[in-house]
PDB file of C-alpha atoms in Angstrom:
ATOM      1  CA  UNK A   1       0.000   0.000   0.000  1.00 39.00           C
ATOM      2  CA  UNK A   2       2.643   2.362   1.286  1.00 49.00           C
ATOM      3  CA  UNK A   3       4.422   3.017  -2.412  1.00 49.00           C
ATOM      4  CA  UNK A   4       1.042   4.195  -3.658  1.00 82.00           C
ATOM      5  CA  UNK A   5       1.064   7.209  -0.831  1.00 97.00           C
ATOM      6  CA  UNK A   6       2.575  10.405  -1.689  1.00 98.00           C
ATOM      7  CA  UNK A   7       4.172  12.485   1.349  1.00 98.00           C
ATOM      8  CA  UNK A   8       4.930  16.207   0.947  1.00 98.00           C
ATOM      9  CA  UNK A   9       7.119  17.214   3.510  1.00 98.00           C
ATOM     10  CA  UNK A  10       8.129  21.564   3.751  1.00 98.00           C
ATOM     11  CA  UNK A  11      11.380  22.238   4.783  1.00 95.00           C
ATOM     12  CA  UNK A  12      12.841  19.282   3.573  1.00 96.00           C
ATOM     13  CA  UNK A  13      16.115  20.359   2.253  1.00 94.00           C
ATOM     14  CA  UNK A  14      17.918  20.186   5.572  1.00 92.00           C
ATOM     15  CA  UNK A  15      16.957  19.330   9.205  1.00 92.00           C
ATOM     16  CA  UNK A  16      14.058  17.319  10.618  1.00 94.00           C
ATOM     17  CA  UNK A  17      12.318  17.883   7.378  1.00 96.00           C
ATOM     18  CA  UNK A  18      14.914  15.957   5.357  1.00 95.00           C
ATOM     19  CA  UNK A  19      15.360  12.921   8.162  1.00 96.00           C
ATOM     20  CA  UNK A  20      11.345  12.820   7.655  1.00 98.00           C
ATOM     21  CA  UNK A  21      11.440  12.582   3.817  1.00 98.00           C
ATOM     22  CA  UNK A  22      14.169  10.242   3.601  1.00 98.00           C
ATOM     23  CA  UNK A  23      11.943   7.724   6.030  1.00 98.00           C
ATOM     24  CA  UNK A  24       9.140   8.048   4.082  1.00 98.00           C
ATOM     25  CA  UNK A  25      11.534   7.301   1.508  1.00 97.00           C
ATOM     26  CA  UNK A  26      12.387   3.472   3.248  1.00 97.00           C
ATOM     27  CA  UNK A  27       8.858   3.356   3.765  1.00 97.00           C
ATOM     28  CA  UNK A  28       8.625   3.084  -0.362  1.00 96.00           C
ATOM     29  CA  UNK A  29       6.472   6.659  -0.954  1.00 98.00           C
ATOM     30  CA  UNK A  30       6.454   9.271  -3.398  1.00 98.00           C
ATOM     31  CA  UNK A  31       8.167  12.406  -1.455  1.00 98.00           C
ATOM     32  CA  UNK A  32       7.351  15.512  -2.692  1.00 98.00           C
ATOM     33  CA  UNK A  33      10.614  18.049  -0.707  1.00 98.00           C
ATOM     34  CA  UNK A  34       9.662  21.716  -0.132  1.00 98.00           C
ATOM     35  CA  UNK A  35      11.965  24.228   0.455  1.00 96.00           C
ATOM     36  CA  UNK A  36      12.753  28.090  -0.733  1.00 93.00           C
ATOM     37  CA  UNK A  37      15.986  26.850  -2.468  1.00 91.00           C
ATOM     38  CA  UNK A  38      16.882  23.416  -4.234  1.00 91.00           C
ATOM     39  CA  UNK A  39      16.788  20.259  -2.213  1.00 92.00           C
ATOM     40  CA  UNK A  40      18.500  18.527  -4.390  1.00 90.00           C
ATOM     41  CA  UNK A  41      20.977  16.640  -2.050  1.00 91.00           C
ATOM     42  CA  UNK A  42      17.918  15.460   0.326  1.00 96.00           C
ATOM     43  CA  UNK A  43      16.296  14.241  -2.885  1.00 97.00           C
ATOM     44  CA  UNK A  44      19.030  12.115  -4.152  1.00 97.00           C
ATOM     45  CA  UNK A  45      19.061  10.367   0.058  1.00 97.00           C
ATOM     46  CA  UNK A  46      15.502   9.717  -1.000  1.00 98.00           C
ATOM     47  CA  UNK A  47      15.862   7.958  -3.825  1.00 97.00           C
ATOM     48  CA  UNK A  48      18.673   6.149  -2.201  1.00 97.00           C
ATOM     49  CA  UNK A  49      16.684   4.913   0.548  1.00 97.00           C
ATOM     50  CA  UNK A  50      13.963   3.454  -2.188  1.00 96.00           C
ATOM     51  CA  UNK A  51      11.079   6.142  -2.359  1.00 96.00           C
ATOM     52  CA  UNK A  52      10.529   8.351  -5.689  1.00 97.00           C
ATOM     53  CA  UNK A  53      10.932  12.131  -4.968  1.00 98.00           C
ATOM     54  CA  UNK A  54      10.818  15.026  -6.701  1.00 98.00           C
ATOM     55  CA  UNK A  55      12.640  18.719  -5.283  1.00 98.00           C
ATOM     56  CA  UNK A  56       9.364  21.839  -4.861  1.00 98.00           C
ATOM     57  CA  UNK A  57       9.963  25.257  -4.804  1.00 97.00           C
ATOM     58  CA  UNK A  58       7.224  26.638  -2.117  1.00 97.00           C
ATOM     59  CA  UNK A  59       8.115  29.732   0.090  1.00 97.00           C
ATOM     60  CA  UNK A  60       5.595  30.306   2.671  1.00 97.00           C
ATOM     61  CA  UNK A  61       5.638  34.096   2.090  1.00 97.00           C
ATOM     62  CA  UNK A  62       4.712  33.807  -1.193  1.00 97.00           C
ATOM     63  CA  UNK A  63       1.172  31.902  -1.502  1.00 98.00           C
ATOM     64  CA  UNK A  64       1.225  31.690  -5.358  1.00 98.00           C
ATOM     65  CA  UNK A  65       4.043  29.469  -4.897  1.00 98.00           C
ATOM     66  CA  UNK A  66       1.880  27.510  -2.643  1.00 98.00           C
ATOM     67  CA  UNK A  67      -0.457  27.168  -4.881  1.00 98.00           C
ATOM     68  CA  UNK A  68       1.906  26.269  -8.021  1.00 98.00           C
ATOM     69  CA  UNK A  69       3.447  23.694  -5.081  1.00 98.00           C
ATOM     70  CA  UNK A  70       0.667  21.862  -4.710  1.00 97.00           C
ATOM     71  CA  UNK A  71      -1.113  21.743  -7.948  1.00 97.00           C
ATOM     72  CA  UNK A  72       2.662  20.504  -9.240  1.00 97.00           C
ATOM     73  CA  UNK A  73       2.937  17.588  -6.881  1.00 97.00           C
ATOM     74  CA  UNK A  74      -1.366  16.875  -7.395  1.00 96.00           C
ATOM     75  CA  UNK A  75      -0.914  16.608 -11.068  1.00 96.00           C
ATOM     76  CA  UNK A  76       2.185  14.596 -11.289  1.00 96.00           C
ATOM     77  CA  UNK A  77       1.200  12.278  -8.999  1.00 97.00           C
ATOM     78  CA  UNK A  78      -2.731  12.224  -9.024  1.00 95.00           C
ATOM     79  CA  UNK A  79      -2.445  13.221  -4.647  1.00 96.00           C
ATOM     80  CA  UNK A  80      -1.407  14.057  -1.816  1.00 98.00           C
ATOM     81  CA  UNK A  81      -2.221  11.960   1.268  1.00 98.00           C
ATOM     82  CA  UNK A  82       0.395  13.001   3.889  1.00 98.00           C
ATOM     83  CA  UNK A  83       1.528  16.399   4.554  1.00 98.00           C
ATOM     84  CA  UNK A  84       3.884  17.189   7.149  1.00 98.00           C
ATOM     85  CA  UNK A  85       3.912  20.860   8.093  1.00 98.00           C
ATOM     86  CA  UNK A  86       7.729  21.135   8.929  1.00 96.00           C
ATOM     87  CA  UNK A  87       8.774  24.135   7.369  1.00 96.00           C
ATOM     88  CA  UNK A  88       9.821  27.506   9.556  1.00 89.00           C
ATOM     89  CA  UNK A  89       9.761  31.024   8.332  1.00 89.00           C
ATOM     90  CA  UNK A  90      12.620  32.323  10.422  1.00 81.00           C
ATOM     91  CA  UNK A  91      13.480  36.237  10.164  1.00 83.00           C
ATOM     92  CA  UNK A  92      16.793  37.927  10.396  1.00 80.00           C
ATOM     93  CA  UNK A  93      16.414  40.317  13.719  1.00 75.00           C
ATOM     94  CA  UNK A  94      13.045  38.059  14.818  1.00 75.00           C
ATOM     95  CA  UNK A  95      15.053  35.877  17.228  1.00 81.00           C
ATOM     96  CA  UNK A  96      15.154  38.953  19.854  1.00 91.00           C
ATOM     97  CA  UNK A  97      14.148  39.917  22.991  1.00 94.00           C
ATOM     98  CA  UNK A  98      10.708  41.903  22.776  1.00 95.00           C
ATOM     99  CA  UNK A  99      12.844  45.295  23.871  1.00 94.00           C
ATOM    100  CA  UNK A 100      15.093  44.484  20.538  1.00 93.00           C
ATOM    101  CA  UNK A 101      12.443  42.501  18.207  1.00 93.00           C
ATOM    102  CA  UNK A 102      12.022  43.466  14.762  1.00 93.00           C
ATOM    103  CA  UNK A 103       7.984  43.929  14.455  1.00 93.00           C
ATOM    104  CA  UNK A 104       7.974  43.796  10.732  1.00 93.00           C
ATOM    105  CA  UNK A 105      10.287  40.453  10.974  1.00 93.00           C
ATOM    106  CA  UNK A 106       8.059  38.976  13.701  1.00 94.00           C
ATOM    107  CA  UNK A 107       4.777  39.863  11.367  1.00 95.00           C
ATOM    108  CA  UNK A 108       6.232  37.647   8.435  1.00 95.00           C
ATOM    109  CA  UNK A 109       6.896  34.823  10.767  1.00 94.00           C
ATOM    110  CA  UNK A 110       3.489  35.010  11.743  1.00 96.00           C
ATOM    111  CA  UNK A 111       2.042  34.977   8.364  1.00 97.00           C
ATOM    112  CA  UNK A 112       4.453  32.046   7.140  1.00 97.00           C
ATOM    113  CA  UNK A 113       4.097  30.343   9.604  1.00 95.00           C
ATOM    114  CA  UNK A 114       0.646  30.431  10.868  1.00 97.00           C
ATOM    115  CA  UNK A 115      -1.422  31.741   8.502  1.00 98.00           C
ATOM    116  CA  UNK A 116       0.368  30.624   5.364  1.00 98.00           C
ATOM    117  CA  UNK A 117       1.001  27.262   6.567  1.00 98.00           C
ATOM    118  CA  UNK A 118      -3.302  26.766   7.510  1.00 98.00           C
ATOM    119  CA  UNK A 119      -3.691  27.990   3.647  1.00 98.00           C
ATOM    120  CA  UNK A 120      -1.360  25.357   2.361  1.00 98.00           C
ATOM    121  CA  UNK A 121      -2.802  22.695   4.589  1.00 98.00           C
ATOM    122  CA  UNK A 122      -6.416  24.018   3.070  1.00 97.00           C
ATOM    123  CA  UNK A 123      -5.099  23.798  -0.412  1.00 97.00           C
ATOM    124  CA  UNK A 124      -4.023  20.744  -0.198  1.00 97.00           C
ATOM    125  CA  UNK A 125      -7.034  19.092   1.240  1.00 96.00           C
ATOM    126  CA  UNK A 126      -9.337  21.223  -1.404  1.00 92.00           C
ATOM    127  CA  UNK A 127     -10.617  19.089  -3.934  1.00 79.00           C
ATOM    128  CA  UNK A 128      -9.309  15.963  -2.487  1.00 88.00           C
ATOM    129  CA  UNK A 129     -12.700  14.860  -0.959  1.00 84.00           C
ATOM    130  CA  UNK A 130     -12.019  11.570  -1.645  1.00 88.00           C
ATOM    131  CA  UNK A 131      -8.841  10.924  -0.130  1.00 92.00           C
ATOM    132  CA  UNK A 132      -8.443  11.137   3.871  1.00 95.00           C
ATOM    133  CA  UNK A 133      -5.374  12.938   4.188  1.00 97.00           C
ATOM    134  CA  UNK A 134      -2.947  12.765   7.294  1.00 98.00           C
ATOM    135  CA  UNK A 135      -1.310  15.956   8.368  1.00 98.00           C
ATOM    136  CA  UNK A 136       1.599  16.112  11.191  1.00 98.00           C
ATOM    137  CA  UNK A 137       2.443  19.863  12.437  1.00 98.00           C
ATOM    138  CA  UNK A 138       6.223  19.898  13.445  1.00 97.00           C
ATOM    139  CA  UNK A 139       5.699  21.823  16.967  1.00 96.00           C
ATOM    140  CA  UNK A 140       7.722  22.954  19.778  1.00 93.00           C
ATOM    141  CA  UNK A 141       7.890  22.792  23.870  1.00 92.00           C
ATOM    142  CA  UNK A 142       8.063  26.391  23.494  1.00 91.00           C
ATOM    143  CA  UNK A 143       4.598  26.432  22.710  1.00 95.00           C
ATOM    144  CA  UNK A 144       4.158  24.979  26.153  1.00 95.00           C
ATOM    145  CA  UNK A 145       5.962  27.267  28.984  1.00 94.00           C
ATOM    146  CA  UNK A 146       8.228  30.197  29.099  1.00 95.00           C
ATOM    147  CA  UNK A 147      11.870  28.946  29.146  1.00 91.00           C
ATOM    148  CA  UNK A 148      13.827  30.095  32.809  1.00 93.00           C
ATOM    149  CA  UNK A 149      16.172  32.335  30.614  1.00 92.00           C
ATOM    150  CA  UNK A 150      15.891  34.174  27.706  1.00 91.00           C
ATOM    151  CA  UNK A 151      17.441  33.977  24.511  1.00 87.00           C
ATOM    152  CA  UNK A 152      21.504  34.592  24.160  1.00 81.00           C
ATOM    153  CA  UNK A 153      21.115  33.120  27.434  1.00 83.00           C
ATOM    154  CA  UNK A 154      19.811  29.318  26.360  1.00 79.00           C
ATOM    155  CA  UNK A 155      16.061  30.844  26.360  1.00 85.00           C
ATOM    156  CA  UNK A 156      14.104  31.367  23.388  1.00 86.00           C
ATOM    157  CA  UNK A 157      12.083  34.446  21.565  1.00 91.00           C
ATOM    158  CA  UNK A 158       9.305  34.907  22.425  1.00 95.00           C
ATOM    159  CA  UNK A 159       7.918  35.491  18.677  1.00 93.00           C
ATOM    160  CA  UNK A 160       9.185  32.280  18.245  1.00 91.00           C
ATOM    161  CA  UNK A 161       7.073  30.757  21.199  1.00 94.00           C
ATOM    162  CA  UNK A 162       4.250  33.015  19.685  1.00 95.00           C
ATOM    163  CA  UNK A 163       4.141  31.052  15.949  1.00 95.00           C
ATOM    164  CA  UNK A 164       4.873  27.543  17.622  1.00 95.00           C
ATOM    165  CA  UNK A 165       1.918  28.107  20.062  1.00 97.00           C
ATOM    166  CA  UNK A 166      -0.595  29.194  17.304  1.00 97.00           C
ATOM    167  CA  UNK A 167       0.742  26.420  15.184  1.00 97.00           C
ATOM    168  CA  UNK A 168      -0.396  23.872  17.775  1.00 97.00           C
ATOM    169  CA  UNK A 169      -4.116  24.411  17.535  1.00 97.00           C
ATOM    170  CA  UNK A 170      -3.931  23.837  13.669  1.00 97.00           C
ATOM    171  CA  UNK A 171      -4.383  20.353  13.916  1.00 97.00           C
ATOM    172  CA  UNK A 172      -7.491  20.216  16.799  1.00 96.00           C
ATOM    173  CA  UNK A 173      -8.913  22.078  14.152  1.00 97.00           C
ATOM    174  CA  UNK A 174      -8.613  20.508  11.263  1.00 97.00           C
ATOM    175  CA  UNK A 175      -9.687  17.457  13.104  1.00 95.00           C
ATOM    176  CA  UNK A 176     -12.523  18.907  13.957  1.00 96.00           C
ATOM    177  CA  UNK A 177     -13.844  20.351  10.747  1.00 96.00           C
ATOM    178  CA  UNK A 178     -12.694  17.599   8.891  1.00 95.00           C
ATOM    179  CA  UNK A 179     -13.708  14.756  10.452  1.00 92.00           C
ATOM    180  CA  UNK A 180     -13.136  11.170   9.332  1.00 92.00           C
ATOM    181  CA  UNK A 181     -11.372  12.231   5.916  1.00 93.00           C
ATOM    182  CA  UNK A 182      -9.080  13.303   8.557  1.00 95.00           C
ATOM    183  CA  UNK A 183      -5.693  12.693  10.492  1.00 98.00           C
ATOM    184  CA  UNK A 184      -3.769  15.123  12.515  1.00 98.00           C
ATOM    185  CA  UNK A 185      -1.236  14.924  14.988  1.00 98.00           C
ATOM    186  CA  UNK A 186       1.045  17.629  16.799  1.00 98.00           C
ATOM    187  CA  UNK A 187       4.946  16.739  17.306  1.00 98.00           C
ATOM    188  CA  UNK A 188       7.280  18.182  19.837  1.00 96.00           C
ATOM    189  CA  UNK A 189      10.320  16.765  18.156  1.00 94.00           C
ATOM    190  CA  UNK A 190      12.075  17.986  21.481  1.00 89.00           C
ATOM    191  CA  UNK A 191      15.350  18.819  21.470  1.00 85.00           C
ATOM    192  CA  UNK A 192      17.460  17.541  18.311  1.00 76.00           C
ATOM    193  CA  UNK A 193      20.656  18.103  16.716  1.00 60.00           C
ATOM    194  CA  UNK A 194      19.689  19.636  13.420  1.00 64.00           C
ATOM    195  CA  UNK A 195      22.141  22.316  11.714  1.00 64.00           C
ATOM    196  CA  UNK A 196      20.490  24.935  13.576  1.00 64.00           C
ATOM    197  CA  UNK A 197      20.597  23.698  16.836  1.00 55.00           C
ATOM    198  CA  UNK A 198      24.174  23.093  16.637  1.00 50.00           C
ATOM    199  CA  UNK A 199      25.204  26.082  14.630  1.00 56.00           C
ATOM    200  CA  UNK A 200      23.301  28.290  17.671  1.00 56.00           C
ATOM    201  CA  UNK A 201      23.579  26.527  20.613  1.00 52.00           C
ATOM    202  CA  UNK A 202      26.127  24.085  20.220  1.00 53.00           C
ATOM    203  CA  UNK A 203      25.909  20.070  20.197  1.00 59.00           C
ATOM    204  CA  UNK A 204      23.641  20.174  23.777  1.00 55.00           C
ATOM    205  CA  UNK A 205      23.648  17.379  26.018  1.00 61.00           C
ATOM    206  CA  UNK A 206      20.379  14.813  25.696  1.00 69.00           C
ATOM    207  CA  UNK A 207      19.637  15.674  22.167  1.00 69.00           C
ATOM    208  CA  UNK A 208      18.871  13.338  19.352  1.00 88.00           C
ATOM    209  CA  UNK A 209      19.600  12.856  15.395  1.00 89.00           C
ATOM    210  CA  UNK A 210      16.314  13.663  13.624  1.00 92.00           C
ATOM    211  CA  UNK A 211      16.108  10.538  12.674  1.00 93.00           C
ATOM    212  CA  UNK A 212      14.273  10.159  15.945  1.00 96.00           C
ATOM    213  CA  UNK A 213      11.005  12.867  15.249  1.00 96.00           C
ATOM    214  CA  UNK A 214      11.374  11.381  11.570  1.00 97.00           C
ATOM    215  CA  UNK A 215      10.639   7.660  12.815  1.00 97.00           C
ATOM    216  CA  UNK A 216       7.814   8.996  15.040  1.00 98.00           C
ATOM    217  CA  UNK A 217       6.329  10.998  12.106  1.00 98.00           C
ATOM    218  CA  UNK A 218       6.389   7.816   9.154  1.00 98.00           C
ATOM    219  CA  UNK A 219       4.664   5.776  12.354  1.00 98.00           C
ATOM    220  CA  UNK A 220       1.832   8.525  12.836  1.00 98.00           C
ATOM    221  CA  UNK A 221       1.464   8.770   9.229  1.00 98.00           C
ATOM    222  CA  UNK A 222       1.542   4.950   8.585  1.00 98.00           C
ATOM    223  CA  UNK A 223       0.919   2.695  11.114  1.00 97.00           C
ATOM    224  CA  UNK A 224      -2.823   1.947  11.859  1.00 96.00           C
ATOM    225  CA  UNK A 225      -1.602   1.712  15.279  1.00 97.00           C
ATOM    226  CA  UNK A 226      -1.633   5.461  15.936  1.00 97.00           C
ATOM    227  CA  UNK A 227      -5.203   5.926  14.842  1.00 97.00           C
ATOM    228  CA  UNK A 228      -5.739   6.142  18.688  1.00 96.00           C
ATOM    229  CA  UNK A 229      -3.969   9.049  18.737  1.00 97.00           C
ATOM    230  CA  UNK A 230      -5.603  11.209  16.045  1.00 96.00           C
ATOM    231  CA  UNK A 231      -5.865  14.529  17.478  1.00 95.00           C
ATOM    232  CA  UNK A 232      -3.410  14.637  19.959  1.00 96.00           C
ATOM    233  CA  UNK A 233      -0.149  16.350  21.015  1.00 97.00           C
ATOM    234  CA  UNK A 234       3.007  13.691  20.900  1.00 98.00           C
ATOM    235  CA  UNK A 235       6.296  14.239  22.484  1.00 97.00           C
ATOM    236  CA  UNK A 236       8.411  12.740  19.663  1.00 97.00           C
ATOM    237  CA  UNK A 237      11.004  11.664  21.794  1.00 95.00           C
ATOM    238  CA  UNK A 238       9.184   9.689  24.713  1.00 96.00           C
ATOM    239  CA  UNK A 239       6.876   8.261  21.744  1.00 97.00           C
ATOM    240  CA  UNK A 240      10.447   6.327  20.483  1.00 97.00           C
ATOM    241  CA  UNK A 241      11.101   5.172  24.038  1.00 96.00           C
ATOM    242  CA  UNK A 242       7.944   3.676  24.298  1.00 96.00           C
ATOM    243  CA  UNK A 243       8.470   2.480  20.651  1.00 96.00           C
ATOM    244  CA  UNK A 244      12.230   1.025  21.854  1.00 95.00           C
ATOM    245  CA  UNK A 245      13.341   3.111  19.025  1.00 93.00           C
ATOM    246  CA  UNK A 246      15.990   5.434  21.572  1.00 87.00           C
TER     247      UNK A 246
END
């Protein structure tokens, strides 16, 4: 069944979004890769892990591309029946404390992120009334509490916090409205050593290869198993424990 199912994954040139693609990839899919510039490398790893993929300009600020996304990877490949909503819309100057935030940066975060991402996720189900589609929101703990220091400190932005948390009620929504022709599922992928990570924090201590939230993701999307947990919010990383996976 599985190399029938087409996965579109945003943010997939790098990061959590390319671990995810390239396990959908073992899993036998079609991957459809989002990002603003060519993910060509993270296409090749899919192919060499034994899925079919295909590289998709989308930027999240610009919703014609979201539309010429979508109808691209719908009329190549008849579908889409898993979307993972991975992608960030990160601002120069929006990682700040509110006394040094950039308003205008923090406003295009918002709209990439929040907004822009619900219209993709909308486009995507939009004429597909006959396919129940299974989306998976990449979230964040910082949706969750205010960190004990702020950022340059370990902490985090708050505008940051602010997308993440809005972000997490996407998918009670969509399960909601949607119904039956319906999957959704929040991820904290908790903490994980993507290029990011590393490049601003350094290589902390108890993180994980995003392999990990990628493994948790192709289960949610795949495995009848998690139909129990349609709806819900899932730490990533105590999911794999349970799983025996870490």
């Amino acid at each position: 069944m599985s190399d029938s199912l087409v996965a579109m994954v945003t943010g997939a040139r790098v990061g959590i979004g390319q671990a995810t693609a390239v396990a959908f990839g073992q899993a036998g899919l079609r991957v459809a890769l989002t990002s603003r510039s060519d993910p060509g490398s993270a296409v090749r790893e899919v192919e060499a892990a034994g899925g079919q993929a295909m590289g998709v300009a989308l930027d999240l600020l610009d919703r014609p591309s979201i539309d010429a996304a979508v109808e691209k990877v719908i009329s190549e490949w008849g579908g889409i029946d898993i979307l993972v909503n991975n992608a960030l819309c990160d601002q120069p100057g929006s990682q700040a404390l509110i006394d040094e935030m950039d308003f205008a940066a923090f406003e295009r975060m918002i709209v990439g992120e929040v907004v822009n991402t619900a219209y993709l996720t909308r486009q995507v189900l939009h004429g597909q009334a006959d396919r129940k589609v299974t989306v998976v929101n990449i979230g964040s703990a910082a949706a969750d509490f205010v960190p004990r220091v702020p950022i340059g400190q370990g902490g985090y932005s708050y505008s940051y916090a602010a997308n993440k948390s809005a972000l997490h009620r996407l998918g009670g929504f969509l399960q909601l409205e949607y119904g039956e022709r319906m999957r959704a599922f929040t991820v904290n992928p908790g903490v994980v050593r993507t290029e990011r990570l590393i490049e601003r924090l350094g290589d902390l201590p108890g993180s994980v290869a995003p392999s990990v939230p990628a493994d948790v993701v192709r289960w949610l999307a795949l495995d009848p198993e998690s139909d129990a947990l349609v709806g819900q919010y899932l730490h990533a990383q105590k999911v794999a424990k349970e799983k025996g996976w870490l």
